[in-house]
mmCIF file of C-alpha atoms and ligand atoms in Angstrom:
data_model
loop_
_atom_site.group_PDB
_atom_site.id
_atom_site.type_symbol
_atom_site.label_atom_id
_atom_site.label_comp_id
_atom_site.label_asym_id
_atom_site.label_seq_id
_atom_site.Cartn_x
_atom_site.Cartn_y
_atom_site.Cartn_z
ATOM 1 C CA MET R 1 235.804 -59.445 -25.431
ATOM 2 C CA ASP R 2 233.787 -57.310 -27.756
ATOM 3 C CA LEU R 3 235.215 -57.840 -31.307
ATOM 4 C CA ASP R 4 233.930 -54.516 -32.418
ATOM 5 C CA GLU R 5 236.072 -52.797 -29.972
ATOM 6 C CA ILE R 6 239.362 -54.083 -31.463
ATOM 7 C CA PRO R 7 240.807 -51.555 -33.777
ATOM 8 C CA ALA R 8 240.918 -52.518 -37.428
ATOM 9 C CA GLU R 9 244.791 -52.395 -37.806
ATOM 10 C CA VAL R 10 244.874 -54.779 -34.885
ATOM 11 C CA MET R 11 242.402 -56.943 -36.188
ATOM 12 C CA ALA R 12 244.246 -57.131 -39.621
ATOM 13 C CA ARG R 13 247.303 -58.557 -37.905
ATOM 14 C CA THR R 14 245.789 -60.684 -35.532
ATOM 15 C CA ARG R 15 246.978 -64.356 -36.014
ATOM 16 C CA VAL R 16 245.632 -65.780 -32.653
ATOM 17 C CA LEU R 17 242.499 -64.766 -30.524
ATOM 18 C CA TYR R 18 242.587 -66.133 -26.900
ATOM 19 C CA LEU R 19 239.207 -66.468 -25.326
ATOM 20 C CA ASN R 20 238.184 -67.978 -21.850
ATOM 21 C CA TYR R 21 234.703 -68.595 -21.082
ATOM 22 C CA ALA R 22 233.313 -69.433 -18.472
ATOM 23 C CA ASN R 23 235.818 -66.619 -17.482
ATOM 24 C CA ASN R 24 238.308 -66.094 -14.766
ATOM 25 C CA PRO R 25 238.037 -63.673 -12.973
ATOM 26 C CA THR R 26 234.798 -62.403 -13.941
ATOM 27 C CA ALA R 27 232.659 -65.655 -14.066
ATOM 28 C CA ALA R 28 231.190 -64.304 -17.372
ATOM 29 C CA ILE R 29 229.694 -66.842 -19.493
ATOM 30 C CA ALA R 30 229.365 -66.725 -23.266
ATOM 31 C CA PRO R 31 226.175 -66.741 -25.205
ATOM 32 C CA ARG R 32 226.034 -69.236 -28.164
ATOM 33 C CA ASP R 33 225.545 -66.399 -30.586
ATOM 34 C CA TYR R 34 228.584 -64.749 -29.491
ATOM 35 C CA LEU R 35 230.695 -67.885 -29.917
ATOM 36 C CA GLU R 36 229.152 -68.123 -33.366
ATOM 37 C CA ARG R 37 230.250 -64.788 -34.277
ATOM 38 C CA VAL R 38 233.707 -65.304 -33.028
ATOM 39 C CA VAL R 39 234.143 -68.427 -34.895
ATOM 40 C CA ARG R 40 232.689 -66.801 -38.073
ATOM 41 C CA THR R 41 235.223 -63.851 -37.758
ATOM 42 C CA CYS R 42 238.196 -66.311 -37.036
ATOM 43 C CA ARG R 43 237.310 -68.163 -40.185
ATOM 44 C CA GLU R 44 236.815 -65.092 -42.386
ATOM 45 C CA ARG R 45 240.448 -63.862 -41.079
ATOM 46 C CA ASP R 46 242.150 -67.046 -40.788
ATOM 47 C CA ILE R 47 242.737 -66.507 -36.980
ATOM 48 C CA LEU R 48 243.575 -69.395 -34.771
ATOM 49 C CA LEU R 49 240.974 -69.455 -31.972
ATOM 50 C CA VAL R 50 242.526 -70.671 -28.529
ATOM 51 C CA TYR R 51 239.685 -71.461 -26.421
ATOM 52 C CA ASP R 52 240.446 -71.962 -22.640
ATOM 53 C CA ASN R 53 237.609 -74.056 -21.225
ATOM 54 C CA ALA R 54 239.039 -74.775 -17.798
ATOM 55 C CA TYR R 55 235.665 -74.470 -16.252
ATOM 56 C CA SER R 56 233.785 -76.663 -18.685
ATOM 57 C CA GLU R 57 232.434 -78.730 -15.732
ATOM 58 C CA MET R 58 232.025 -75.909 -13.156
ATOM 59 C CA GLY R 59 228.620 -75.006 -14.153
ATOM 60 C CA PHE R 60 225.752 -74.523 -11.614
ATOM 61 C CA ASP R 61 221.975 -74.649 -11.788
ATOM 62 C CA GLY R 62 221.840 -77.001 -15.032
ATOM 63 C CA TYR R 63 223.988 -74.561 -16.835
ATOM 64 C CA VAL R 64 226.833 -76.480 -18.898
ATOM 65 C CA PRO R 65 229.713 -74.418 -20.224
ATOM 66 C CA PRO R 66 229.730 -75.250 -24.044
ATOM 67 C CA SER R 67 232.779 -76.521 -25.890
ATOM 68 C CA ILE R 68 233.767 -74.320 -28.657
ATOM 69 C CA PHE R 69 233.465 -77.393 -30.986
ATOM 70 C CA GLU R 70 229.535 -77.273 -30.419
ATOM 71 C CA ILE R 71 229.722 -74.303 -32.871
ATOM 72 C CA ASP R 72 229.564 -74.975 -36.427
ATOM 73 C CA GLY R 73 232.869 -74.544 -38.283
ATOM 74 C CA ALA R 74 234.976 -74.207 -35.077
ATOM 75 C CA ARG R 75 236.877 -77.540 -35.992
ATOM 76 C CA ASP R 76 238.691 -75.479 -38.799
ATOM 77 C CA VAL R 77 239.954 -72.695 -36.603
ATOM 78 C CA ALA R 78 239.945 -73.464 -32.950
ATOM 79 C CA ILE R 79 241.961 -75.383 -30.299
ATOM 80 C CA GLU R 80 240.323 -76.141 -26.819
ATOM 81 C CA PHE R 81 242.096 -76.409 -23.660
ATOM 82 C CA HIS R 82 240.988 -78.307 -20.572
ATOM 83 C CA SER R 83 242.579 -78.692 -17.179
ATOM 84 C CA LEU R 84 242.257 -81.072 -14.409
ATOM 85 C CA SER R 85 242.645 -78.195 -11.882
ATOM 86 C CA LYS R 86 239.175 -77.145 -11.494
ATOM 87 C CA THR R 87 236.970 -80.248 -12.258
ATOM 88 C CA TYR R 88 239.054 -82.484 -9.895
ATOM 89 C CA ASN R 89 240.390 -80.227 -7.416
ATOM 90 C CA MET R 90 243.872 -80.838 -8.881
ATOM 91 C CA THR R 91 245.054 -77.188 -8.966
ATOM 92 C CA GLY R 92 248.816 -77.099 -9.173
ATOM 93 C CA TRP R 93 249.187 -80.714 -10.654
ATOM 94 C CA ARG R 94 249.732 -79.140 -14.143
ATOM 95 C CA CYS R 95 247.702 -81.668 -15.976
ATOM 96 C CA GLY R 96 245.294 -81.031 -18.857
ATOM 97 C CA TRP R 97 244.883 -81.498 -22.487
ATOM 98 C CA ALA R 98 244.167 -79.703 -25.728
ATOM 99 C CA VAL R 99 241.698 -80.869 -28.358
ATOM 100 C CA ALA R 100 242.084 -79.613 -32.208
ATOM 101 C CA SER R 101 242.261 -80.952 -35.602
ATOM 102 C CA PRO R 102 245.213 -82.852 -36.534
ATOM 103 C CA ALA R 103 246.881 -79.902 -38.293
ATOM 104 C CA ILE R 104 246.352 -77.467 -35.342
ATOM 105 C CA ALA R 105 247.108 -80.085 -32.659
ATOM 106 C CA GLY R 106 250.185 -81.055 -34.517
ATOM 107 C CA ALA R 107 251.485 -77.573 -34.651
ATOM 108 C CA LEU R 108 251.202 -77.542 -30.868
ATOM 109 C CA THR R 109 252.963 -80.879 -30.472
ATOM 110 C CA LYS R 110 255.690 -79.488 -32.492
ATOM 111 C CA VAL R 111 256.121 -76.375 -30.355
ATOM 112 C CA LYS R 112 255.553 -78.509 -27.151
ATOM 113 C CA SER R 113 258.283 -81.014 -28.149
ATOM 114 C CA PHE R 114 260.859 -78.330 -28.378
ATOM 115 C CA THR R 115 259.869 -76.745 -24.999
ATOM 116 C CA ASP R 116 259.311 -79.604 -22.692
ATOM 117 C CA THR R 117 258.661 -83.336 -22.524
ATOM 118 C CA GLY R 118 255.194 -83.621 -20.838
ATOM 119 C CA GLN R 119 253.918 -84.040 -17.362
ATOM 120 C CA TYR R 120 255.640 -86.815 -15.138
ATOM 121 C CA MET R 121 253.855 -90.090 -15.674
ATOM 122 C CA GLY R 122 252.724 -90.532 -12.161
ATOM 123 C CA ILE R 123 250.655 -87.423 -12.356
ATOM 124 C CA GLN R 124 249.366 -88.514 -15.683
ATOM 125 C CA ALA R 125 248.194 -91.716 -14.076
ATOM 126 C CA ALA R 126 246.484 -89.884 -11.394
ATOM 127 C CA GLY R 127 244.810 -87.859 -14.023
ATOM 128 C CA VAL R 128 243.522 -90.982 -15.666
ATOM 129 C CA ALA R 129 242.277 -92.370 -12.273
ATOM 130 C CA ALA R 130 240.619 -88.883 -11.642
ATOM 131 C CA ILE R 131 238.652 -89.092 -15.012
ATOM 132 C CA GLU R 132 237.682 -92.640 -14.255
ATOM 133 C CA CYS R 133 236.002 -91.504 -11.057
ATOM 134 C CA TRP R 134 233.955 -88.778 -12.762
ATOM 135 C CA ALA R 135 230.545 -90.158 -11.849
ATOM 136 C CA GLU R 136 231.569 -90.949 -8.095
ATOM 137 C CA PHE R 137 233.415 -87.521 -7.667
ATOM 138 C CA VAL R 138 232.370 -84.693 -10.005
ATOM 139 C CA PRO R 139 228.619 -84.185 -9.412
ATOM 140 C CA ALA R 140 229.143 -84.411 -5.654
ATOM 141 C CA ASN R 141 232.087 -81.917 -5.774
ATOM 142 C CA LEU R 142 230.010 -79.485 -7.837
ATOM 143 C CA ALA R 143 227.279 -79.561 -5.321
ATOM 144 C CA VAL R 144 229.791 -78.604 -2.763
ATOM 145 C CA PHE R 145 230.881 -75.689 -4.735
ATOM 146 C CA ALA R 146 227.176 -74.588 -5.338
ATOM 147 C CA ALA R 147 226.545 -74.485 -1.653
ATOM 148 C CA ARG R 148 229.778 -72.341 -1.134
ATOM 149 C CA ARG R 149 228.613 -70.071 -3.997
ATOM 150 C CA ASP R 150 225.153 -69.515 -2.424
ATOM 151 C CA ALA R 151 226.773 -68.932 1.069
ATOM 152 C CA ALA R 152 229.246 -66.408 -0.622
ATOM 153 C CA VAL R 153 226.745 -64.396 -2.477
ATOM 154 C CA ALA R 154 224.467 -64.184 0.644
ATOM 155 C CA ALA R 155 227.287 -63.361 3.026
ATOM 156 C CA PHE R 156 228.936 -60.706 0.837
ATOM 157 C CA ALA R 157 225.312 -59.213 0.063
ATOM 158 C CA ALA R 158 224.762 -58.893 3.770
ATOM 159 C CA GLU R 159 227.834 -56.890 4.122
ATOM 160 C CA GLY R 160 226.849 -54.442 1.313
ATOM 161 C CA PHE R 161 228.564 -56.143 -1.588
ATOM 162 C CA ALA R 162 225.924 -56.928 -4.192
ATOM 163 C CA CYS R 163 227.134 -59.055 -7.183
ATOM 164 C CA GLU R 164 225.681 -61.294 -9.925
ATOM 165 C CA VAL R 165 225.247 -64.888 -9.025
ATOM 166 C CA PRO R 166 227.676 -66.830 -11.081
ATOM 167 C CA ARG R 167 226.413 -69.646 -13.225
ATOM 168 C CA ALA R 168 230.001 -71.104 -13.626
ATOM 169 C CA THR R 169 233.596 -70.945 -12.218
ATOM 170 C CA MET R 170 234.467 -70.757 -8.432
ATOM 171 C CA TYR R 171 234.489 -66.910 -8.356
ATOM 172 C CA LEU R 172 232.438 -63.902 -7.226
ATOM 173 C CA TRP R 173 233.303 -60.691 -9.288
ATOM 174 C CA ILE R 174 232.261 -58.048 -6.800
ATOM 175 C CA PRO R 175 231.912 -54.205 -7.699
ATOM 176 C CA LEU R 176 233.356 -51.774 -5.409
ATOM 177 C CA PRO R 177 231.839 -48.279 -4.746
ATOM 178 C CA GLU R 178 233.005 -45.637 -6.978
ATOM 179 C CA GLY R 179 236.220 -44.020 -5.512
ATOM 180 C CA ILE R 180 237.557 -47.232 -3.735
ATOM 181 C CA ALA R 181 240.422 -48.520 -5.589
ATOM 182 C CA SER R 182 240.605 -52.378 -5.696
ATOM 183 C CA ALA R 183 244.343 -52.731 -4.827
ATOM 184 C CA ALA R 184 243.893 -50.414 -1.659
ATOM 185 C CA PHE R 185 240.853 -52.484 -0.731
ATOM 186 C CA ALA R 186 242.641 -55.861 -1.326
ATOM 187 C CA ASP R 187 245.719 -54.402 0.584
ATOM 188 C CA ARG R 188 243.811 -53.241 3.630
ATOM 189 C CA LEU R 189 241.687 -56.436 3.747
ATOM 190 C CA ARG R 190 244.948 -58.597 3.622
ATOM 191 C CA GLU R 191 246.876 -56.339 6.308
ATOM 192 C CA GLU R 192 244.080 -55.601 8.696
ATOM 193 C CA GLN R 193 241.901 -58.561 8.501
ATOM 194 C CA GLY R 194 243.940 -61.275 7.210
ATOM 195 C CA VAL R 195 241.748 -62.172 4.167
ATOM 196 C CA ILE R 196 242.924 -62.463 0.731
ATOM 197 C CA VAL R 197 240.938 -61.359 -2.351
ATOM 198 C CA MET R 198 242.233 -60.537 -5.781
ATOM 199 C CA PRO R 199 242.095 -56.918 -6.827
ATOM 200 C CA GLY R 200 240.439 -56.409 -10.097
ATOM 201 C CA SER R 201 243.278 -53.985 -11.159
ATOM 202 C CA GLY R 202 245.684 -57.070 -10.973
ATOM 203 C CA PHE R 203 244.119 -58.572 -13.992
ATOM 204 C CA GLY R 204 244.738 -55.293 -16.013
ATOM 205 C CA ALA R 205 243.074 -51.753 -16.065
ATOM 206 C CA GLY R 206 239.757 -53.138 -17.139
ATOM 207 C CA GLY R 207 239.351 -55.023 -13.868
ATOM 208 C CA GLU R 208 239.473 -51.929 -11.874
ATOM 209 C CA GLY R 209 236.436 -51.285 -9.618
ATOM 210 C CA PHE R 210 235.939 -54.968 -8.857
ATOM 211 C CA PHE R 211 237.582 -57.545 -6.678
ATOM 212 C CA ARG R 212 237.441 -61.407 -7.028
ATOM 213 C CA VAL R 213 236.487 -63.903 -4.409
ATOM 214 C CA SER R 214 237.193 -67.505 -4.922
ATOM 215 C CA PHE R 215 234.767 -69.538 -2.837
ATOM 216 C CA ILE R 216 237.055 -72.488 -2.245
ATOM 217 C CA GLN R 217 236.424 -72.342 1.545
ATOM 218 C CA SER R 218 233.615 -73.732 3.833
ATOM 219 C CA PRO R 219 230.462 -71.669 3.894
ATOM 220 C CA GLU R 220 231.611 -70.530 7.632
ATOM 221 C CA ARG R 221 234.967 -69.419 6.741
ATOM 222 C CA ILE R 222 233.556 -67.569 3.654
ATOM 223 C CA ALA R 223 231.016 -65.823 5.854
ATOM 224 C CA GLU R 224 233.639 -64.743 8.331
ATOM 225 C CA ALA R 225 235.668 -63.406 5.368
ATOM 226 C CA ALA R 226 232.756 -61.388 4.182
ATOM 227 C CA ARG R 227 232.288 -60.006 7.644
ATOM 228 C CA ARG R 228 235.922 -58.807 7.653
ATOM 229 C CA ALA R 229 235.416 -57.408 4.176
ATOM 230 C CA GLY R 230 232.499 -55.485 5.368
ATOM 231 C CA VAL R 231 234.560 -53.992 8.308
ATOM 232 C CA VAL R 232 237.130 -52.689 5.594
ATOM 233 C CA LEU R 233 234.388 -51.338 3.255
ATOM 234 C CA ARG R 234 232.674 -49.241 6.098
ATOM 235 C CA ALA R 235 236.182 -48.034 7.174
ATOM 236 C CA MET R 236 237.234 -47.051 3.619
ATOM 237 C CA THR R 237 233.718 -45.442 3.004
ATOM 238 C CA ALA R 238 234.092 -43.433 6.214
ATOM 239 C CA ASP R 239 237.594 -42.375 5.301
ATOM 240 C CA MET R 240 236.401 -41.261 1.794
ATOM 241 C CA THR R 241 233.514 -39.328 3.399
ATOM 242 C CA ALA R 242 235.849 -37.630 5.789
ATOM 243 C CA ASP R 243 238.195 -36.662 2.858
ATOM 244 C CA MET R 244 235.420 -35.205 0.933
ATOM 245 C CA THR R 245 234.076 -33.284 3.887
ATOM 246 C CA ALA R 246 237.625 -31.861 4.646
ATOM 247 C CA ASP R 247 237.841 -30.692 1.031
ATOM 248 C CA VAL R 248 234.374 -28.958 1.082
ATOM 249 C CA MET R 249 235.397 -27.246 4.323
ATOM 250 C CA GLN R 250 238.686 -26.130 2.833
ATOM 251 C CA GLU R 251 237.059 -24.803 -0.244
ATOM 252 C CA ARG R 252 234.455 -22.896 1.761
ATOM 253 C CA GLY R 253 237.376 -21.649 3.882
ATOM 254 C CA ALA R 254 239.097 -20.520 0.878
ATOM 255 C CA SER R 255 236.123 -18.643 -0.597
HETATM 256 C C1 LIG L 1 241.076 -69.854 -17.353
HETATM 257 C C2 LIG L 1 242.011 -70.701 -16.729
HETATM 258 N N1 LIG L 1 242.861 -71.546 -17.654
HETATM 259 C C3 LIG L 1 243.679 -72.226 -16.863
HETATM 260 C C4 LIG L 1 243.932 -72.175 -15.611
HETATM 261 C C5 LIG L 1 245.128 -73.157 -15.056
HETATM 262 O O1 LIG L 1 244.974 -74.277 -15.567
HETATM 263 P P1 LIG L 1 246.263 -75.296 -15.149
HETATM 264 O O2 LIG L 1 246.279 -75.466 -13.701
HETATM 265 O O3 LIG L 1 245.935 -76.628 -15.945
HETATM 266 O O4 LIG L 1 247.535 -74.806 -15.799
HETATM 267 C C6 LIG L 1 243.234 -71.587 -14.759
HETATM 268 C C7 LIG L 1 243.493 -71.412 -13.340
HETATM 269 O O5 LIG L 1 243.468 -70.551 -12.670
HETATM 270 C C8 LIG L 1 242.354 -70.697 -15.402
HETATM 271 O O6 LIG L 1 241.410 -69.806 -14.575
#
């Protein structure tokens, strides 16, 4: 999110800024100077910075997604959210935590206490057990994801889908050729080939032109998914070329 692109009148009435890095769906990571700027802006404007750090432990090649609290001054303005979903393969268990100063955490506690009563204690106990197994589980699990990432990048590249190699998260954010809408591509891939990817447009207009792959399957299955995606890409490219040729012929006929 480029703060300079936010209109001044929106900025003037902004009370909360939500940021998520490493990012789902783009896999983008935030440089430290960017985070410093964000914290500075939030302090100047008295904005609460909600920092979603769900992928804090899903970094590759030695990259460690930073906590917002590594940035000077963040303690006064930020609350950081973590989740067991990614680090411990506990997606759907709905277990995580938030870290903030007593004033900010107290406000969340107040809102939460009027909304629900917290997660079932059995799941909380499982969360504790997971955290206690960090050393046995997390580095090896990360190595599995790194191997899947490498397999996914290579397999999709071989089918004509080049993308940046993500340094964090479990996602590839892959550009589509101009003229191929992400929803149409994802629909055809699902209907004709039985492969599910997320169309970028599903995340908002800014995501158009991309699709997201979650590398949450074995390298073999990912390679098969990439092969099928290549079939759809070539079919849609051929359709597009045929349409363009028909248009040119029609124009020529008219003139
Ligand atoms: C950025 C981000 N935050 C939070 C979540 C979900 O966390 P939880 O399962 O703890 O609700 C996800 C999962 O997709 C995510 O990508």
